[in-house]
Short mmCIF file of C-alpha atoms in Angstrom, two decimals:
data_model
loop_
_atom_site.label_atom_id
_atom_site.label_comp_id
_atom_site.label_asym_id
_atom_site.label_seq_id
_atom_site.Cartn_x
_atom_site.Cartn_y
_atom_site.Cartn_z
CA VAL A 581 24.07 -62.02 -8.17
CA ARG A 582 22.32 -64.52 -5.93
CA PRO A 583 22.02 -63.05 -2.38
CA GLY A 584 22.15 -66.49 -0.77
CA PHE A 585 18.54 -66.20 0.41
CA GLU A 586 15.08 -65.93 -1.17
CA PRO A 587 13.64 -62.45 -0.36
CA ARG A 588 10.18 -63.06 -1.78
CA HIS A 589 7.40 -64.03 0.65
CA LEU A 590 9.65 -63.21 3.59
CA LEU A 591 8.63 -60.85 6.42
CA ALA A 592 11.11 -59.37 8.89
CA PHE A 593 10.44 -57.45 12.10
CA GLN A 594 11.82 -56.71 15.56
CA ILE A 595 10.03 -56.40 18.90
CA GLY A 596 10.52 -52.96 20.40
CA ASN A 597 11.02 -53.94 24.04
CA GLY A 598 12.55 -57.26 23.15
CA MET A 599 11.49 -60.75 24.11
CA PRO A 600 12.93 -62.60 27.11
CA GLY A 601 15.41 -65.23 25.95
CA ASN A 602 13.46 -68.09 27.51
CA ALA A 603 10.29 -66.96 25.70
CA VAL A 604 11.74 -66.88 22.16
CA ALA A 605 10.97 -70.51 21.33
CA ASP A 606 7.39 -70.17 22.58
CA TRP A 607 6.91 -66.96 20.56
CA GLU A 608 8.26 -68.64 17.42
CA ALA A 609 5.84 -71.54 17.95
CA GLN A 610 2.95 -69.06 18.07
CA LEU A 611 4.13 -67.39 14.86
CA ALA A 612 4.51 -70.73 13.10
CA ALA A 613 0.87 -71.57 13.94
CA LEU A 614 -0.45 -68.59 12.00
CA PRO A 615 -2.29 -69.50 8.78
CA GLY A 616 -0.07 -68.89 5.75
CA VAL A 617 3.25 -69.21 7.67
CA GLU A 618 5.65 -71.91 6.47
CA ARG A 619 8.79 -71.30 8.52
CA VAL A 620 9.91 -69.04 11.36
CA GLY A 621 13.32 -68.06 12.68
CA ALA A 622 15.23 -65.21 14.25
CA THR A 623 18.72 -63.73 14.02
CA SER A 624 20.83 -61.15 15.76
CA HIS A 625 21.91 -59.60 12.43
CA LEU A 626 19.61 -59.57 9.41
CA PRO A 627 21.27 -59.45 5.96
CA LEU A 628 21.36 -55.95 4.42
CA ASP A 629 20.12 -54.32 7.66
CA THR A 630 22.58 -51.51 8.27
CA ASP A 631 20.85 -50.16 11.38
CA ILE A 632 22.56 -52.71 13.68
CA PRO A 633 26.36 -52.54 14.08
CA ASN A 634 28.03 -55.55 12.50
CA TRP A 635 29.42 -58.33 14.72
CA TYR A 636 32.69 -59.70 13.50
CA SER A 637 35.70 -61.18 15.26
CA PRO A 638 38.80 -63.31 14.68
CA TYR A 639 38.35 -67.08 14.70
CA ARG A 640 40.83 -69.91 14.98
CA PRO A 641 40.52 -73.40 13.50
CA GLU A 642 41.70 -76.22 15.71
CA GLY A 643 45.40 -76.96 15.23
CA VAL A 644 46.25 -73.41 14.13
CA ASP A 645 48.14 -71.20 16.63
CA GLU A 646 46.99 -67.69 17.43
CA ASN A 647 49.71 -66.01 15.34
CA GLN A 648 48.75 -67.93 12.21
CA ALA A 649 45.08 -67.19 12.83
CA ALA A 650 45.59 -63.47 13.39
CA THR A 651 44.26 -62.60 9.93
CA LEU A 652 41.23 -64.92 10.05
CA ILE A 653 38.12 -62.82 10.64
CA SER A 654 34.48 -63.74 10.17
CA ASP A 655 31.01 -62.28 10.72
CA LEU A 656 29.16 -63.83 13.67
CA ARG A 657 25.39 -64.32 13.92
CA CYS A 658 23.22 -65.79 16.66
CA VAL A 659 20.29 -67.62 15.12
CA THR A 660 17.40 -69.77 16.25
CA PRO A 661 16.98 -73.28 14.75
CA GLY A 662 14.52 -72.28 12.03
CA TYR A 663 16.28 -69.14 10.79
CA LEU A 664 18.47 -70.46 7.97
CA ALA A 665 15.67 -72.60 6.51
CA ALA A 666 13.25 -69.66 6.76
CA MET A 667 15.67 -67.45 4.84
CA GLY A 668 15.96 -70.06 2.10
CA ALA A 669 19.68 -70.50 2.73
CA ARG A 670 20.86 -73.56 0.79
CA LEU A 671 22.41 -76.28 2.93
CA VAL A 672 25.68 -77.37 1.30
CA GLU A 673 26.47 -80.19 3.72
CA GLY A 674 25.67 -81.28 7.26
CA ARG A 675 22.55 -80.05 9.00
CA TYR A 676 20.75 -76.98 10.29
CA PHE A 677 20.46 -76.28 14.02
CA ASP A 678 17.71 -78.02 15.98
CA ARG A 679 16.18 -77.76 19.44
CA GLN A 680 18.87 -80.11 20.83
CA ASP A 681 21.49 -77.38 20.30
CA ARG A 682 20.84 -75.66 23.60
CA ALA A 683 22.76 -74.31 26.53
CA GLY A 684 24.71 -77.03 28.30
CA SER A 685 24.80 -79.34 25.28
CA ARG A 686 27.69 -79.84 22.86
CA GLN A 687 28.90 -76.52 21.44
CA VAL A 688 28.18 -76.39 17.71
CA VAL A 689 28.34 -73.87 14.85
CA ILE A 690 27.36 -73.63 11.22
CA VAL A 691 29.71 -71.92 8.77
CA ASP A 692 29.13 -70.59 5.27
CA ASP A 693 30.76 -72.07 2.17
CA LEU A 694 33.07 -69.06 1.78
CA LEU A 695 34.66 -69.64 5.19
CA ALA A 696 34.71 -73.42 4.68
CA ARG A 697 36.60 -73.11 1.37
CA THR A 698 39.19 -70.68 2.70
CA THR A 699 39.75 -72.44 6.04
CA TRP A 700 39.66 -76.10 4.94
CA PRO A 701 40.33 -76.13 1.16
CA ASP A 702 39.54 -79.44 -0.54
CA GLN A 703 38.18 -80.84 2.74
CA SER A 704 34.83 -81.27 4.39
CA ALA A 705 34.23 -78.77 7.17
CA ILE A 706 31.85 -81.13 9.01
CA GLY A 707 33.33 -82.31 12.29
CA LYS A 708 36.07 -79.69 12.33
CA LYS A 709 36.64 -77.69 15.52
CA ILE A 710 36.78 -73.92 15.52
CA VAL A 711 37.28 -71.31 18.27
CA ALA A 712 34.99 -68.31 17.81
CA GLU A 713 33.63 -65.49 19.94
CA HIS A 714 30.38 -66.20 21.82
CA ALA A 715 28.09 -63.93 23.79
CA THR A 716 28.05 -65.30 27.36
CA ASP A 717 26.91 -64.14 30.81
CA ASN A 718 30.47 -62.87 31.32
CA GLY A 719 30.62 -60.92 28.07
CA PHE A 720 32.21 -62.04 24.82
CA GLU A 721 34.47 -65.06 25.20
CA PRO A 722 36.20 -67.45 22.75
CA VAL A 723 34.55 -70.87 22.74
CA SER A 724 35.59 -74.04 20.90
CA SER A 725 32.76 -75.54 18.85
CA GLU A 726 32.20 -78.29 16.31
CA VAL A 727 31.05 -77.49 12.76
CA VAL A 728 27.81 -79.36 12.07
CA GLY A 729 26.69 -77.66 8.87
CA VAL A 730 27.77 -75.56 5.88
CA VAL A 731 25.34 -73.16 4.13
CA GLU A 732 25.60 -70.95 1.11
CA HIS A 733 27.05 -67.50 1.81
CA LEU A 734 24.39 -64.89 2.62
CA HIS A 735 25.20 -61.45 1.25
CA SER A 736 24.88 -59.42 4.44
CA HIS A 737 26.68 -56.23 3.42
CA SER A 738 26.44 -56.04 -0.37
CA LEU A 739 24.66 -57.85 -3.15
CA THR A 740 27.65 -57.51 -5.45
CA LYS A 741 30.41 -59.11 -3.36
CA ALA A 742 31.06 -61.46 -0.47
CA VAL A 743 32.78 -59.38 2.24
CA ARG A 744 33.83 -62.12 4.67
CA GLY A 745 32.90 -65.60 5.82
CA GLN A 746 30.15 -66.17 8.37
CA ILE A 747 29.79 -68.29 11.51
CA TYR A 748 26.31 -69.01 12.88
CA LEU A 749 25.88 -69.73 16.59
CA PRO A 750 22.79 -71.33 18.18
CA PHE A 751 20.84 -68.65 20.03
CA GLU A 752 20.53 -70.89 23.12
CA GLN A 753 24.35 -71.13 23.29
CA SER A 754 25.08 -67.48 22.50
CA ARG A 755 22.23 -65.10 23.27
CA ARG A 756 22.22 -61.61 21.77
CA SER A 757 19.48 -59.03 21.44
CA PRO A 758 17.61 -57.51 19.77
CA LEU A 759 16.50 -60.36 17.55
CA THR A 760 14.98 -59.89 14.13
CA TYR A 761 12.25 -62.41 13.38
CA VAL A 762 11.71 -63.72 9.84
CA LEU A 763 8.60 -65.49 8.55
CA ARG A 764 8.49 -67.47 5.32
CA THR A 765 4.88 -67.20 4.08
CA ARG A 766 2.56 -68.57 1.42
CA VAL A 767 0.62 -65.28 1.37
CA ASP A 768 1.46 -61.57 1.16
CA PRO A 769 3.86 -61.12 4.13
CA LEU A 770 2.36 -57.77 5.17
CA SER A 771 -1.12 -59.31 5.38
CA LEU A 772 0.04 -61.17 8.53
CA VAL A 773 1.07 -58.03 10.42
CA PRO A 774 -2.32 -57.35 12.10
CA ALA A 775 -2.51 -60.89 13.44
CA ILE A 776 1.08 -60.73 14.70
CA ARG A 777 0.40 -57.42 16.46
CA ALA A 778 -2.67 -58.87 18.14
CA MET A 779 -0.68 -61.88 19.36
CA LEU A 780 2.10 -59.68 20.66
CA HIS A 781 -0.36 -57.36 22.45
CA ALA A 782 -1.91 -60.39 24.15
CA ARG A 783 1.52 -61.39 25.44
CA SER A 784 2.64 -57.95 26.59
CA ARG A 785 0.94 -54.57 26.43
CA THR A 786 4.30 -52.79 26.41
CA ALA A 787 5.85 -54.70 23.51
CA ALA A 788 5.53 -53.36 19.98
CA MET A 789 6.61 -54.44 16.53
CA ALA A 790 9.40 -52.42 14.93
CA LYS A 791 11.08 -52.32 11.51
CA VAL A 792 8.24 -54.31 9.91
CA ARG A 793 9.35 -54.84 6.32
CA PRO A 794 9.22 -57.52 3.65
CA MET A 795 12.72 -58.72 2.82
CA THR A 796 12.26 -57.51 -0.73
CA GLU A 797 12.37 -53.95 0.65
CA TYR A 798 15.87 -54.50 2.02
CA VAL A 799 16.98 -55.81 -1.36
CA ALA A 800 15.32 -52.89 -3.19
CA ARG A 801 17.02 -50.41 -0.87
CA GLU A 802 20.39 -52.04 -1.54
CA ILE A 803 20.06 -51.83 -5.31
CA SER A 804 18.40 -48.39 -5.43
CA PRO A 805 21.70 -46.41 -5.78
CA VAL A 806 22.46 -48.16 -9.06
CA SER A 807 18.88 -48.30 -10.33
CA PHE A 808 19.07 -44.89 -12.07
CA THR A 809 22.42 -45.78 -13.65
CA ALA A 810 20.96 -49.11 -14.78
CA LEU A 811 17.96 -47.31 -16.30
CA LEU A 812 20.20 -44.96 -18.24
CA ALA A 813 22.33 -47.88 -19.41
CA ALA A 814 19.20 -49.67 -20.61
CA ILE A 815 17.97 -46.60 -22.50
CA PHE A 816 21.33 -46.06 -24.16
CA GLY A 817 21.54 -49.78 -24.94
CA VAL A 818 18.18 -49.71 -26.73
CA LEU A 819 19.16 -46.53 -28.60
CA ALA A 820 22.46 -48.15 -29.63
CA LEU A 821 20.63 -51.22 -30.87
CA LEU A 822 18.20 -49.09 -32.91
CA LEU A 823 21.07 -46.98 -34.26
CA ALA A 824 22.97 -50.11 -35.28
CA ALA A 825 19.86 -51.50 -37.00
CA THR A 826 19.27 -48.19 -38.81
CA GLY A 827 22.93 -48.03 -39.87
CA ILE A 828 22.88 -51.57 -41.23
CA TYR A 829 19.70 -50.83 -43.17
CA GLY A 830 21.08 -47.61 -44.62
CA VAL A 831 24.47 -49.05 -45.65
CA LEU A 832 23.06 -52.16 -47.30
CA ASN A 833 20.30 -50.21 -49.00
CA TYR A 834 22.85 -47.77 -50.43
CA GLN A 835 25.16 -50.60 -51.46
CA VAL A 836 22.42 -52.38 -53.39
CA LEU A 837 21.22 -49.16 -55.07
CA ARG A 838 24.74 -48.51 -56.34
CA ARG A 839 24.70 -51.95 -58.02
CA MET A 840 21.46 -51.36 -59.90
CA PRO A 841 23.23 -50.98 -63.31
CA GLU A 842 25.10 -54.24 -62.66
CA MET A 843 21.83 -56.02 -61.92
CA GLY A 844 20.30 -54.58 -65.09
CA ILE A 845 23.18 -56.03 -67.10
CA ARG A 846 22.82 -59.41 -65.39
CA MET A 847 19.12 -59.51 -66.23
CA ALA A 848 19.73 -58.37 -69.82
CA LEU A 849 22.16 -61.28 -70.17
CA GLY A 850 19.51 -63.75 -69.00
CA ALA A 851 19.54 -63.70 -65.20
CA ARG A 852 16.12 -64.27 -63.69
CA ALA A 853 14.56 -61.95 -61.13
CA ARG A 854 14.81 -64.53 -58.36
CA ASP A 855 18.52 -65.04 -59.16
CA VAL A 856 19.17 -61.34 -58.67
CA LEU A 857 17.13 -61.34 -55.49
CA ARG A 858 18.98 -64.38 -54.10
CA LEU A 859 22.38 -62.87 -54.94
CA VAL A 860 21.67 -59.59 -53.16
CA LEU A 861 20.18 -61.20 -50.08
CA ARG A 862 22.99 -63.77 -49.80
CA GLU A 863 25.78 -61.17 -49.95
CA GLY A 864 24.03 -58.82 -47.51
CA LEU A 865 23.19 -61.51 -44.97
CA VAL A 866 26.69 -63.04 -45.08
CA LEU A 867 28.18 -59.68 -44.09
CA THR A 868 25.54 -59.25 -41.41
CA ALA A 869 26.09 -62.74 -40.01
CA ALA A 870 29.81 -62.13 -39.75
CA GLY A 871 29.20 -58.89 -37.85
CA VAL A 872 26.62 -60.48 -35.53
CA VAL A 873 28.95 -63.40 -34.70
CA LEU A 874 31.88 -61.08 -33.94
CA GLY A 875 29.65 -58.73 -31.92
CA ALA A 876 28.12 -61.57 -29.90
CA ALA A 877 31.54 -63.00 -29.13
CA GLY A 878 32.81 -59.59 -28.01
CA SER A 879 29.75 -59.01 -25.82
CA LEU A 880 30.16 -62.43 -24.13
CA VAL A 881 33.74 -61.51 -23.23
CA ALA A 882 32.71 -58.06 -21.97
CA ALA A 883 29.88 -59.61 -19.93
CA ARG A 884 32.39 -60.96 -17.40
CA SER A 885 32.99 -57.45 -16.12
CA LEU A 886 29.27 -56.75 -15.78
CA GLY A 887 28.42 -59.63 -13.45
CA ALA A 888 29.14 -57.64 -10.29
CA LEU A 889 27.16 -54.60 -11.46
CA ILE A 890 23.73 -56.11 -12.00
CA TYR A 891 21.22 -57.92 -9.83
CA GLY A 892 18.32 -60.13 -10.80
CA VAL A 893 19.45 -60.72 -14.41
CA SER A 894 22.37 -62.56 -15.94
CA PRO A 895 25.00 -60.62 -17.91
CA ARG A 896 24.37 -63.31 -20.54
CA ASP A 897 20.58 -62.85 -20.46
CA PRO A 898 19.10 -64.93 -23.34
CA LEU A 899 16.26 -62.42 -23.94
CA SER A 900 18.66 -59.51 -24.48
CA TYR A 901 20.85 -61.51 -26.83
CA GLY A 902 17.82 -62.92 -28.63
CA LEU A 903 16.40 -59.41 -29.24
CA ALA A 904 19.68 -58.19 -30.71
CA LEU A 905 20.14 -61.31 -32.83
CA LEU A 906 16.64 -60.89 -34.29
CA LEU A 907 16.58 -57.13 -34.82
CA LEU A 908 19.96 -56.70 -36.54
CA PRO A 909 19.49 -59.44 -39.19
CA ALA A 910 15.92 -58.21 -39.73
CA ALA A 911 17.25 -54.70 -40.43
CA ALA A 912 19.82 -56.15 -42.83
CA LEU A 913 17.15 -58.24 -44.57
CA LEU A 914 14.92 -55.18 -45.00
CA GLY A 915 17.85 -53.08 -46.22
CA CYS A 916 18.62 -55.62 -48.95
CA TRP A 917 15.09 -56.69 -49.80
CA ARG A 918 13.57 -53.40 -50.85
CA PRO A 919 16.15 -52.35 -53.47
CA ALA A 920 16.66 -56.00 -54.57
CA ARG A 921 12.93 -56.39 -55.06
CA ARG A 922 12.88 -53.18 -57.05
CA ALA A 923 15.74 -54.41 -59.20
CA ALA A 924 14.08 -57.76 -59.79
CA THR A 925 10.86 -56.20 -61.03
CA ALA A 926 12.27 -53.21 -62.94
CA ASN A 927 13.05 -52.94 -66.66
CA PRO A 928 16.71 -53.94 -67.21
CA ALA A 929 17.23 -51.04 -69.66
CA ASP A 930 16.03 -48.51 -67.07
CA MET A 931 18.43 -49.95 -64.47
CA ILE A 932 21.38 -49.80 -66.85
CA ARG A 933 20.70 -46.09 -67.48
CA GLU A 934 20.60 -45.28 -63.68
#
């Protein structure tokens, strides 16, 4: 499952006493000037952060009446211009926010590809108008805005499924607090914390950093409930593979040993040792190949149901399939080779008497 963002080299933190809205851009500029920082942004709701109550509300595309739009609900997020790029959110079409998207200018929003597909199927969302809830000086009010960008869906609630579409609002047009700042770095994210604390202390002696975590920690926390189950599944999978290999070896070894008198007769009638060896290996490997092909096909079909249960690896992982496809034929080859080699080098009369 791709979370829609790149958690590596990404630091997230809040400021305990907050930052005045008119000082956010200046603070982000200071952060961006730190050595090792590539991008900086902030959001009202960080993905996978369950400490802040979710913000979601109905929305209405232009041309749709309120009754028809009653079931349309999306998550809402206030973000600064650099946030989506800092998170590594892929831009599907249009543009990210910029500093021109400020209070008093044209009202704009960015939507995710999930909302765009469900609201305007087979159409471009760019230029469409949408009415969504905004945080204003008078509380939360519906505001009509123009869609200027579409980004990949960010998994905010779960890594295994997309809960609902998302609408991003420029922070300058819909201010909410507290903000969570994110820094895309070229260095270890936590190595920047002392410098950030010193900068913050210079700005305000009462402000303090809170919830200082690399984004990988949020991802690890999300997948931790299934980690033990995944470990058990991996252990049982390895044991099953070894058991299958042992079974193949034992069955083929027994099958060849039972045919020792037959091989003795073949050699007594003029068959060469290499002919006997080739016959045994060919028959054993044909059976093994048929089983491997059927097993691989079955596992590819079953893999569809595993996609939502794993993170960070594909259900069709080439390494896993490669290991199985090497180990099982190797076990079959060994199971055939040893008794076949014995038959090829033994005295035909002795084999006939067995």
